[in-house]
XYZ file of C-alpha atoms in Angstrom:
720
model
C -13.005 19.050 -5.557
C -10.730 16.188 -6.512
C -11.942 15.190 -9.972
C -12.231 17.669 -12.885
C -12.424 16.167 -16.495
C -13.390 16.970 -19.968
C -15.405 14.377 -22.249
C -14.418 13.682 -25.802
C -17.384 15.780 -26.873
C -16.251 18.710 -24.916
C -18.456 18.442 -21.807
C -16.906 19.251 -18.303
C -17.516 17.425 -15.161
C -16.428 18.114 -11.592
C -16.758 16.383 -8.239
C -17.219 18.069 -4.994
C -16.083 16.207 -1.894
C -15.901 16.018 1.941
C -12.696 15.310 3.711
C -10.741 15.480 7.120
C -13.374 16.656 9.429
C -16.791 16.555 7.671
C -18.609 13.217 7.010
C -20.067 14.316 3.719
C -20.804 12.245 0.475
C -19.672 13.310 -2.899
C -21.537 15.333 -5.355
C -21.095 15.204 -9.315
C -21.981 18.416 -11.336
C -21.601 19.273 -15.077
C -19.765 22.625 -15.419
C -20.301 25.153 -18.223
C -16.944 26.821 -19.073
C -18.602 29.583 -20.695
C -20.928 30.774 -17.884
C -19.398 29.029 -14.820
C -22.746 27.464 -14.115
C -23.179 24.155 -12.488
C -25.783 21.420 -12.948
C -26.000 18.704 -10.194
C -26.071 15.232 -11.764
C -26.235 13.383 -8.382
C -25.470 13.139 -4.656
C -23.863 9.705 -3.750
C -26.102 9.745 -0.736
C -29.250 9.542 -2.911
C -27.961 6.324 -4.982
C -26.238 4.416 -2.277
C -27.286 3.406 1.298
C -24.833 5.068 3.701
C -25.004 3.894 7.220
C -24.924 6.779 9.599
C -22.130 5.362 11.724
C -19.923 4.339 8.904
C -17.242 6.445 6.872
C -19.113 7.858 3.774
C -18.058 7.710 0.099
C -16.789 11.258 0.466
C -15.116 11.808 -2.833
C -14.737 11.026 -6.554
C -11.154 11.246 -7.050
C -9.165 10.922 -10.140
C -11.407 8.296 -11.400
C -14.030 9.553 -13.962
C -13.503 8.079 -17.397
C -15.964 8.047 -20.478
C -17.454 4.917 -22.075
C -17.874 4.847 -25.877
C -21.639 5.705 -25.592
C -20.839 8.974 -23.750
C -21.724 7.627 -20.161
C -19.305 8.277 -17.368
C -17.672 5.517 -15.371
C -16.271 6.372 -11.787
C -15.653 5.320 -8.243
C -15.941 6.797 -4.865
C -12.972 7.214 -2.386
C -12.879 8.174 1.273
C -10.987 10.654 3.296
C -13.891 11.747 5.669
C -14.730 10.386 8.966
C -17.764 8.565 10.285
C -20.293 10.897 11.754
C -19.207 9.968 15.097
C -15.554 10.606 14.870
C -13.612 13.921 15.322
C -11.273 12.883 12.369
C -10.773 10.676 9.439
C -8.978 7.674 10.733
C -9.107 4.990 8.128
C -6.647 2.728 9.569
C -7.787 2.885 13.047
C -11.314 1.748 11.891
C -10.186 -0.287 8.786
C -11.650 -3.456 10.057
C -14.359 -2.082 12.128
C -17.689 -3.024 10.381
C -19.591 -0.247 11.811
C -17.286 2.607 11.909
C -14.771 1.488 9.146
C -15.216 2.015 5.353
C -17.277 -0.698 3.599
C -15.303 -0.113 0.314
C -15.598 2.034 -2.746
C -18.611 1.760 -5.018
C -18.273 1.754 -8.819
C -20.940 3.988 -10.725
C -21.787 4.352 -14.288
C -23.639 7.759 -15.004
C -25.851 8.868 -17.997
C -25.183 12.748 -18.205
C -28.126 13.194 -20.113
C -30.688 11.672 -17.860
C -28.736 11.807 -14.813
C -29.435 8.022 -14.427
C -26.857 6.398 -12.094
C -26.135 2.601 -12.319
C -24.437 1.382 -9.183
C -22.227 -1.554 -9.858
C -21.332 -2.295 -6.214
C -18.061 -2.579 -4.358
C -15.401 -4.054 -6.408
C -12.830 -4.603 -3.436
C -14.349 -4.906 -0.005
C -12.996 -2.198 2.554
C -10.648 -0.826 0.007
C -11.048 2.888 -1.084
C -10.426 3.306 -4.894
C -7.877 6.141 -5.642
C -7.636 6.720 -9.380
C -9.093 4.820 -12.254
C -9.113 4.483 -16.049
C -10.819 2.850 -18.646
C -8.848 0.658 -21.087
C -8.785 0.907 -24.896
C -10.851 -2.187 -24.618
C -13.915 -0.532 -22.884
C -14.632 -3.818 -21.230
C -11.932 -3.114 -18.640
C -11.807 -0.413 -15.965
C -8.428 -0.214 -14.189
C -8.021 1.259 -10.744
C -5.669 1.737 -7.905
C -6.321 0.735 -4.100
C -5.581 3.498 -1.444
C -5.089 1.262 1.701
C -3.123 -1.535 0.179
C -1.478 0.089 -2.915
C -2.624 -2.779 -5.265
C -3.596 -2.519 -9.050
C -7.039 -4.034 -10.019
C -8.819 -4.611 -13.137
C -12.808 -4.962 -13.257
C -14.479 -6.605 -16.242
C -17.672 -4.746 -16.860
C -19.220 -7.640 -18.696
C -18.676 -10.441 -16.003
C -17.969 -8.290 -13.032
C -14.841 -10.222 -12.484
C -12.174 -8.174 -10.503
C -8.628 -9.322 -11.030
C -5.914 -8.252 -8.388
C -2.428 -7.713 -9.939
C -0.908 -7.175 -6.543
C 1.048 -4.320 -4.801
C 2.491 -1.771 -7.120
C 3.055 0.920 -4.484
C 4.029 1.288 -0.824
C 0.810 3.117 -0.169
C -1.593 5.111 -2.003
C -0.964 6.420 -5.581
C -3.806 7.956 -7.527
C -2.941 8.463 -11.116
C -2.951 6.247 -14.363
C -2.196 7.421 -17.759
C -2.152 5.531 -21.290
C -0.008 5.790 -24.192
C -1.013 5.671 -27.799
C -1.221 1.914 -27.686
C -3.378 1.625 -24.589
C -0.618 0.608 -22.213
C -1.102 1.942 -18.722
C 1.572 3.771 -16.583
C 1.566 4.526 -12.834
C 4.015 4.846 -10.075
C 4.703 3.849 -6.394
C 4.252 6.282 -3.621
C 8.123 6.845 -3.683
C 8.235 7.488 -7.432
C 9.113 4.199 -8.965
C 7.465 3.732 -12.377
C 5.597 0.810 -13.849
C 3.893 -0.227 -16.961
C 0.783 -2.518 -17.508
C 0.566 -4.101 -21.020
C -3.040 -5.277 -21.778
C -1.809 -7.530 -24.579
C 0.485 -9.479 -22.427
C -1.756 -8.893 -19.216
C 1.676 -8.214 -17.173
C 2.955 -5.388 -15.105
C 6.683 -4.300 -15.786
C 8.713 -2.500 -13.249
C 10.417 0.212 -15.548
C 13.351 0.483 -12.942
C 13.253 4.352 -13.198
C 12.153 6.692 -10.687
C 11.644 10.436 -10.326
C 14.623 12.209 -8.784
C 14.177 14.955 -6.039
C 16.874 17.707 -5.954
C 16.186 17.818 -2.243
C 16.405 14.119 -1.470
C 12.729 14.436 -0.392
C 11.264 11.056 0.966
C 7.586 11.982 0.965
C 4.981 12.167 -1.890
C 7.199 11.302 -4.756
C 4.505 9.560 -6.535
C 3.451 10.438 -10.192
C 0.677 12.852 -10.051
C 0.037 14.383 -13.653
C 0.885 13.512 -17.119
C 0.203 14.745 -20.686
C 0.614 12.976 -24.089
C 2.761 15.136 -26.508
C 2.236 15.487 -30.233
C 5.262 13.145 -30.713
C 3.505 10.379 -28.680
C 5.680 10.672 -25.664
C 4.419 11.195 -22.051
C 5.450 14.062 -19.960
C 5.115 13.022 -16.415
C 5.698 14.807 -13.152
C 5.759 13.791 -9.367
C 3.939 15.310 -6.468
C 6.605 16.855 -4.415
C 9.868 18.332 -5.529
C 8.466 17.751 -8.894
C 10.731 16.619 -11.742
C 9.316 16.794 -15.434
C 10.361 13.737 -17.296
C 9.706 12.699 -20.927
C 9.015 8.925 -21.404
C 9.371 7.559 -24.768
C 6.811 4.570 -24.655
C 8.469 2.558 -27.396
C 12.148 2.603 -26.040
C 11.444 3.399 -22.518
C 14.004 5.957 -22.820
C 13.587 8.795 -20.319
C 14.496 12.498 -21.045
C 14.835 14.480 -17.801
C 13.877 18.238 -18.387
C 14.608 19.307 -14.986
C 12.751 20.444 -11.947
C 9.475 22.359 -12.079
C 10.533 25.243 -9.821
C 11.559 28.585 -11.109
C 15.155 28.789 -12.067
C 15.976 32.057 -10.302
C 13.959 30.871 -7.333
C 15.136 27.513 -5.921
C 12.837 26.684 -2.829
C 14.574 25.936 0.406
C 11.839 23.522 1.327
C 10.154 20.796 -0.673
C 7.494 22.297 -3.302
C 4.536 20.845 -4.896
C 2.838 20.856 -8.324
C -0.999 21.540 -8.818
C -2.576 20.678 -12.061
C -0.946 20.228 -15.435
C -2.434 21.288 -18.723
C -0.925 21.923 -22.341
C -2.297 24.612 -24.863
C -2.563 23.964 -28.668
C 1.185 24.438 -28.985
C 1.859 22.110 -26.017
C 3.026 24.864 -23.757
C 2.748 23.604 -20.337
C 0.784 25.355 -17.576
C 0.749 24.301 -14.050
C 0.498 25.392 -10.432
C 3.718 25.595 -8.285
C 3.360 25.417 -4.662
C 6.260 26.492 -2.296
C 6.360 26.054 1.374
C 9.335 28.517 2.290
C 7.054 31.193 3.689
C 3.242 31.962 3.413
C 2.774 31.628 -0.257
C -0.222 30.706 -2.246
C 0.159 28.697 -5.339
C 1.335 30.525 -8.453
C 0.865 29.713 -12.156
C 3.658 28.742 -14.206
C 4.309 28.469 -17.949
C 6.747 26.358 -19.702
C 7.402 26.117 -23.283
C 9.313 22.836 -22.921
C 9.335 21.549 -26.539
C 11.191 24.576 -27.541
C 13.912 24.707 -24.964
C 12.264 27.201 -22.654
C 12.294 27.401 -18.996
C 9.604 27.657 -16.205
C 7.959 31.217 -16.135
C 5.983 32.821 -13.174
C 2.744 34.286 -14.211
C 1.839 35.289 -10.820
C 0.176 34.374 -7.717
C -3.322 32.667 -7.945
C -5.446 35.053 -5.679
C -8.493 36.288 -7.523
C -9.921 39.267 -5.380
C -7.830 38.229 -2.581
C -9.062 34.617 -2.550
C -5.595 32.925 -2.070
C -5.504 29.603 -3.681
C -3.496 27.041 -1.467
C -3.535 24.142 -4.020
C -4.924 23.539 -7.545
C -6.035 19.864 -8.105
C -6.688 20.061 -11.969
C -6.707 22.494 -14.914
C -8.045 22.082 -18.235
C -8.289 24.239 -21.429
C -11.553 24.858 -23.243
C -12.174 25.497 -27.011
C -11.502 29.194 -26.760
C -8.235 28.753 -25.141
C -9.169 29.613 -21.711
C -7.561 27.620 -18.782
C -10.114 26.578 -16.063
C -8.219 25.811 -12.667
C -9.877 24.078 -9.729
C -8.820 25.338 -6.232
C -8.909 23.010 -3.174
C -7.890 23.013 0.398
C -7.672 26.611 1.138
C -9.597 29.311 3.133
C -12.061 30.110 0.025
C -12.050 26.527 -1.402
C -13.501 25.312 -3.480
C -13.801 27.507 -6.544
C -13.013 27.528 -10.309
C -10.884 30.163 -11.738
C -10.847 30.626 -15.477
C -8.175 32.765 -17.179
C -7.230 33.881 -20.833
C -3.671 32.692 -20.884
C -2.959 34.560 -24.185
C -3.256 37.734 -22.147
C -0.789 36.676 -19.165
C 2.770 38.002 -18.977
C 5.212 37.398 -16.194
C 4.953 40.270 -13.567
C 7.928 42.761 -13.903
C 9.586 44.608 -11.129
C 6.894 47.508 -11.492
C 4.148 44.976 -10.603
C 2.261 45.748 -7.320
C 2.613 43.300 -4.541
C -0.330 41.051 -4.149
C -2.608 41.975 -1.156
C -2.010 38.663 0.738
C -3.509 37.761 4.053
C -1.737 34.791 5.639
C -3.961 31.926 6.141
C -2.755 28.865 8.323
C -4.401 25.806 7.168
C -5.833 23.715 10.119
C -3.571 20.839 11.305
C -6.030 18.016 9.694
C -3.689 15.402 11.006
C -3.790 16.750 14.570
C -5.574 13.915 16.141
C -2.819 13.289 18.668
C -0.409 10.555 19.349
C -3.162 8.178 20.361
C -4.289 7.878 16.815
C -0.927 7.064 15.449
C -0.527 3.387 13.907
C 3.137 2.869 13.511
C 5.357 0.639 15.798
C 7.219 2.899 18.260
C 10.981 2.275 18.430
C 14.378 3.979 19.185
C 15.359 3.679 15.462
C 13.422 2.589 12.376
C 14.912 1.609 9.053
C 13.493 0.354 5.822
C 15.288 -1.892 3.458
C 13.227 -1.399 0.089
C 13.752 -4.584 -1.898
C 11.546 -3.406 -4.710
C 14.390 -0.914 -5.588
C 17.031 -3.578 -6.199
C 15.020 -6.558 -7.412
C 12.110 -7.370 -9.715
C 8.872 -6.741 -7.927
C 7.745 -10.360 -8.399
C 10.790 -11.519 -6.169
C 10.340 -9.344 -3.321
C 7.851 -11.226 -1.296
C 9.803 -12.423 1.788
C 9.379 -16.011 2.916
C 11.993 -16.128 5.703
C 14.128 -13.660 7.745
C 16.799 -14.068 10.445
C 18.422 -11.434 12.509
C 21.753 -12.219 14.222
C 25.185 -10.618 14.787
C 24.263 -7.410 13.181
C 22.852 -8.715 9.886
C 19.427 -9.686 8.528
C 19.277 -12.626 6.189
C 16.229 -13.141 4.091
C 14.949 -15.733 1.433
C 12.650 -14.364 -1.156
C 11.577 -14.878 -4.706
C 8.844 -16.159 -7.151
C 10.306 -18.007 -10.010
C 13.801 -18.477 -8.492
C 14.991 -18.457 -4.862
C 16.938 -15.421 -3.727
C 19.470 -15.057 -0.780
C 19.571 -11.605 0.714
C 21.789 -10.064 3.330
C 21.937 -6.468 4.837
C 22.961 -4.988 8.070
C 20.624 -3.391 10.593
C 20.778 0.208 8.942
C 21.547 -0.072 5.345
C 18.914 0.750 2.633
C 20.395 -1.559 0.053
C 21.370 -5.264 0.245
C 24.891 -6.331 0.695
C 24.267 -9.705 -0.724
C 21.585 -10.400 -3.340
C 22.054 -13.719 -5.316
C 19.936 -16.529 -6.833
C 20.644 -19.751 -4.820
C 18.126 -21.884 -6.663
C 17.244 -21.400 -10.264
C 14.401 -23.979 -10.943
C 11.749 -22.354 -8.721
C 10.869 -20.139 -5.844
C 10.582 -20.492 -2.056
C 7.128 -21.413 -0.555
C 8.123 -22.292 3.036
C 11.195 -21.885 5.285
C 12.136 -23.103 8.571
C 15.228 -23.204 10.894
C 16.985 -26.504 11.328
C 18.673 -27.518 14.576
C 22.253 -27.335 13.216
C 21.879 -23.466 12.454
C 21.091 -23.894 8.713
C 17.971 -22.593 7.072
C 15.724 -25.162 5.227
C 14.026 -23.747 2.135
C 11.180 -25.816 0.480
C 11.029 -24.650 -3.176
C 7.841 -24.620 -5.221
C 8.956 -27.906 -7.033
C 9.128 -29.759 -3.868
C 12.988 -29.568 -3.326
C 14.229 -28.839 0.188
C 17.311 -26.725 0.131
C 19.909 -26.227 3.101
C 21.463 -22.686 3.393
C 24.186 -21.989 5.719
C 23.927 -18.490 6.802
C 27.753 -17.968 7.318
C 28.414 -18.915 3.539
C 25.141 -17.951 2.025
C 24.753 -18.599 -1.677
C 28.198 -20.548 -1.638
C 26.775 -22.678 1.176
C 23.829 -24.353 -0.329
C 22.768 -27.976 -0.847
C 19.818 -29.873 -1.842
C 18.497 -32.054 1.078
C 15.479 -33.308 -0.649
C 15.185 -33.488 -4.531
C 12.223 -32.001 -6.393
C 9.098 -33.717 -6.439
C 8.542 -34.485 -2.889
C 4.958 -33.106 -2.528
C 5.695 -31.221 0.609
C 3.709 -28.047 0.921
C 5.162 -26.516 4.142
C 7.977 -26.775 6.550
C 7.157 -26.477 10.256
C 9.557 -26.891 13.065
C 13.033 -28.390 13.903
C 13.410 -31.455 15.989
C 17.013 -30.829 16.636
C 19.847 -31.857 14.885
C 19.013 -32.330 11.102
C 15.438 -33.390 11.802
C 12.572 -31.332 10.484
C 8.734 -31.605 10.484
C 6.962 -30.946 7.248
C 3.511 -31.504 5.861
C 1.799 -31.996 2.364
C -1.230 -30.526 0.807
C -3.391 -33.153 2.384
C -2.282 -32.378 5.965
C -0.134 -35.438 6.327
C 3.009 -34.855 8.437
C 6.578 -36.021 7.610
C 9.818 -36.097 9.254
C 12.352 -34.713 7.068
C 16.046 -35.979 7.733
C 17.956 -33.385 6.124
C 21.219 -34.998 6.707
C 20.222 -38.226 4.958
C 17.759 -36.747 2.570
C 14.935 -39.096 3.689
C 11.157 -38.288 4.352
C 9.116 -40.538 6.816
C 5.279 -40.190 6.984
C 4.101 -39.965 10.608
C 1.047 -41.914 11.665
C -1.757 -40.813 13.762
C -1.162 -37.065 13.156
C -2.785 -34.832 10.366
C -3.124 -31.050 10.073
C -6.770 -30.080 10.025
C -6.517 -26.848 7.829
C -3.984 -25.112 5.510
C -3.641 -22.497 8.339
C -2.768 -25.128 11.125
C 0.681 -24.856 12.710
C 2.690 -27.220 14.840
C 3.970 -25.868 18.202
C 7.294 -27.388 19.253
C 7.022 -28.401 23.026
C 10.525 -30.140 22.996
C 12.435 -32.257 20.673
C 10.032 -35.088 21.057
C 6.637 -33.547 21.139
C 4.415 -31.138 19.263
C 1.170 -29.368 20.097
C -1.527 -29.133 17.398
C -5.080 -28.790 16.854
C -7.431 -31.633 16.064
C -11.252 -31.143 15.037
C -12.794 -27.881 16.037
C -11.327 -26.609 19.309
C -9.799 -29.992 20.425
C -5.852 -30.033 21.140
C -3.388 -32.745 20.733
C -0.072 -33.506 21.721
C 1.932 -35.829 19.334
C 4.635 -37.969 20.894
C 7.512 -38.624 18.309
C 8.920 -41.491 20.021
C 5.562 -43.304 20.428
C 4.347 -41.962 17.126
C 0.973 -41.303 18.775
C -1.418 -38.397 19.464
C -3.022 -37.856 22.879
C -5.921 -35.470 23.277
C -5.812 -32.816 25.963
C -8.571 -32.190 28.501
C -8.301 -28.537 27.768
C -9.646 -26.753 24.648
C -8.259 -23.949 22.589
C -10.519 -20.780 23.194
C -13.060 -19.971 20.625
C -15.948 -17.664 19.746
C -19.252 -19.251 20.446
C -20.365 -20.992 17.190
C -16.936 -20.803 15.588
C -14.983 -23.388 17.244
C -14.049 -24.637 13.684
C -11.657 -21.511 13.732
C -10.089 -22.416 16.803
C -7.091 -23.967 14.877
C -3.831 -23.348 16.302
C -1.810 -21.091 13.862
C 1.270 -20.437 15.921
C 2.920 -20.548 19.385
C 5.996 -20.447 21.562
C 7.136 -21.904 24.792
C 8.376 -19.681 27.646
C 11.279 -20.504 29.888
C 9.108 -22.270 32.447
C 7.430 -24.309 29.938
C 4.255 -22.214 29.679
C 2.877 -22.623 26.165
C 1.660 -19.260 24.467
C -0.302 -20.080 21.383
C -2.894 -18.250 18.884
C -5.756 -19.336 16.659
C -7.280 -18.884 13.307
C -9.817 -16.647 14.988
C -7.224 -14.528 16.527
C -7.604 -15.714 20.183
C -4.413 -15.699 22.303
C -4.327 -18.219 25.180
C -1.574 -19.759 27.567
C -1.263 -23.328 28.594
C 0.330 -24.300 31.856
C 3.549 -26.398 31.540
C 1.560 -29.575 32.526
C -0.874 -28.720 29.686
C -3.911 -29.167 32.030
C -5.179 -25.560 32.381
C -5.812 -22.847 29.850
C -6.044 -19.187 30.114
C -7.714 -17.091 27.237
C -6.611 -13.570 26.540
C -9.042 -12.700 23.807
C -8.523 -11.217 20.317
C -6.944 -8.021 18.884
C -9.383 -7.298 16.249
C -12.698 -8.831 14.868
C -10.835 -10.960 12.100
C -7.361 -12.279 11.551
C -5.050 -15.111 12.848
C -2.122 -15.014 15.156
C 1.012 -16.484 14.026
C 4.777 -16.052 13.572
C 5.502 -16.170 17.100
C 9.185 -15.473 18.120
C 10.617 -15.162 21.590
C 11.561 -11.726 22.829
C 12.848 -12.937 26.129
C 12.499 -15.824 28.352
C 9.167 -14.887 29.347
C 7.672 -12.589 26.540
C 6.751 -13.164 22.956
C 6.292 -11.086 19.859
C 3.919 -12.143 16.981
C 1.672 -11.115 14.163
C -1.933 -10.533 13.785
C -3.646 -10.887 10.575
C -3.498 -13.102 7.218
C -3.068 -12.189 3.640
C -6.451 -10.188 3.484
C -5.822 -8.354 6.877
C -3.916 -5.215 7.782
C -1.207 -6.827 9.980
C -0.292 -5.707 13.237
C 2.473 -6.886 15.614
C 1.520 -7.892 19.246
C 3.419 -8.457 22.333
C 2.600 -10.884 25.181
C 4.038 -11.267 28.731
C 2.446 -12.502 31.865
C 3.018 -9.043 33.394
C 1.825 -6.966 30.439
C -0.615 -9.165 29.002
C -1.633 -9.032 25.323
C -0.716 -5.691 23.722
C -1.058 -4.321 20.200
C 2.209 -2.816 19.158
C 0.952 -1.280 15.799
C 1.389 -1.606 12.050
C 4.802 -1.832 10.328
C 4.062 1.395 8.539
C 7.006 4.029 8.124
C 5.010 7.354 7.239
C 6.120 10.917 6.975
C 2.802 12.410 8.193
C 3.450 11.596 11.699
C 5.651 14.080 13.429
C 7.678 11.311 15.074
C 8.811 9.793 11.794
C 8.738 12.782 9.652
C 12.547 13.578 10.018
C 13.562 9.847 10.054
C 16.338 9.417 7.427
C 14.503 6.225 6.000
C 12.383 5.233 3.100
C 8.641 4.848 3.327
C 7.193 1.511 3.990
C 3.610 0.059 4.343
C 3.478 -3.616 4.916
C -0.127 -4.955 4.936
C 0.688 -8.678 4.950
C 3.348 -9.435 7.260
C 5.184 -12.811 6.383
C 7.845 -13.264 9.014
C 9.448 -11.779 12.200
C 12.918 -12.294 13.183
C 14.266 -10.988 16.576
C 18.132 -10.488 17.776
C 17.924 -10.375 21.514
C 21.497 -9.209 21.865
C 20.918 -6.083 19.556
C 17.344 -5.719 20.463
C 16.659 -5.582 16.881
C 13.286 -6.603 15.443
C 12.787 -7.375 11.645
C 9.469 -7.392 10.089
C 9.231 -8.815 6.582
C 6.701 -8.250 3.832
C 4.943 -11.128 2.111
C 3.735 -9.062 -0.721
C 5.044 -8.053 -4.026
C 6.822 -4.649 -3.862
C 8.015 -5.889 -0.675
C 10.571 -4.639 2.035
C 11.896 -5.469 5.546
C 11.624 -2.833 8.289
C 14.161 -3.177 11.074
C 13.506 -1.710 14.498
C 15.813 -1.230 17.392
C 14.384 -0.856 21.026
C 10.742 -1.435 20.119
C 8.552 0.177 22.723
C 5.838 -1.959 24.493
C 3.129 0.481 25.717
C 1.773 -0.694 29.061
């Protein structure tokens, strides 16, 4: 059970869910707090078509809210496998049309008639993990599990607005203050606020602080509004109780939730949070030092009290391993929902007025240790992360405004990673291969942010700003060595490849191609060449020739000296009926002249040095382009699978090893290989750029999303 709520008119509703191993659909009940009775409102399987091969809508998770007319609004979530799977593996099947997750559905339910109005899937293939109705009941706000985005659904027009990434990964809780502003956090505990009047998200630049330095599940999980209008908020693991003052954004830190006379050795968790009429807090405390069921804790926080142990939650020996929610009824009884244990799920109601902390004379609880199954024990073959000798995250969102953290360019050399990022301004960022904060973070162009970058033959970096200016940055001097090569208003849309020296190829929004002379500040439009789509790229063969796509699957070579295109006899590989998606979107040239390239449809192919024979290697997934090719050695390349809407992967190609999926740039603590890695969490959905330092064997993977980061790998393993 992962949602337990009380309506404004005092009715209780509870969801029963399937997860981990069982391909079940969610159920919704009305719960009678006086009798413990349950009345089934509906089973999602009865209101939504669930294909027997797909992951089911297995949960309603922290998303139930109440419309002004008393109806309930909610969304489904998924942490259960498709019937044919042994285990829930959402990433492994993310883009599989048959065995993946189609996406969460939004529902409006009349609790008096049990009528369910299904509003459809707001975000395809995304699982909704927490939702809240705004003060303006036209708008329902929710969070995305897979991508960590924040969304708003207009219930009158059905328009969905995506506000972008607000968390490295999932974060399930939203709360409102008295003025209707919404608060949430990232997976690593960074707090943010959405203001409906301004329709903007603000990074509060405040985070929960763990006494253990825990780097896992630090996201905001429970909140209560106090009588003074402040918000009491707590995070998931190694929980810290903070009080946020909405008008001043001042934070009062009240300390950790653990018992003061028992400081746990290992990280501890919180389960449920409620306050009585005097705003005395009650919550579940879960420790992991030895076998220990969750205990109930009381904290008279407004009167300067400290957390008190009220005993282990173990009615009739039915030990509770975790409590997801707790709510008071009108008679002062606390109703707690147990999940994830040997006897789960159950609801336990207690009269807290009769509870006292157990003294020395209290008999020991008759515990029978229960070892929870290893729900994640699907084996190494199910892991999605990139394997490497070392993995380090550079969390830019901790040091910059979120809107500026989408990285447009990255370079790795001489032990340092350099990056260009920004939205309204252009930033220059420098770090080494291990630090978790930038050494250099400076604005190099104030008028606008970067939209495209490319290396220039003389070692400088060309940056195309949104206003059309082309800037040159010297990595050796960084912010002090910047100059404007082309003034604003050029009309350019993208930078492509260097021609050697100070020459650079660029294109405008219509696909016209230009030579950009960065030394003299000149642009020259080239005849007989045009990019067929916004995804099309130029592959540099040498300083005088580039390879590009013509119409459909046709290939051209453009001769710079002759200023003429010549059509090749070979074609780019395509899926039958989809030749219009055979546009070349990236490539590289091996030492012997072999051209390795990828298409918009995700097909990888190679051309012989004489460009007369093609060999196709197929696709990684059913959708997504291949791009951002970088050479790893003389005869092998690394690249990116996926565009802005895909879950990006890295791939490797060599003639000996073929076309190999290296995995996703996702640094997680659930995997045993990464659990003890002393680095921050990272989950890059849209990969913007790659950079590789051959001497140090260091690969840098940059995020193109807000709330961005760069992950640095040394010694990436290629599994073949």
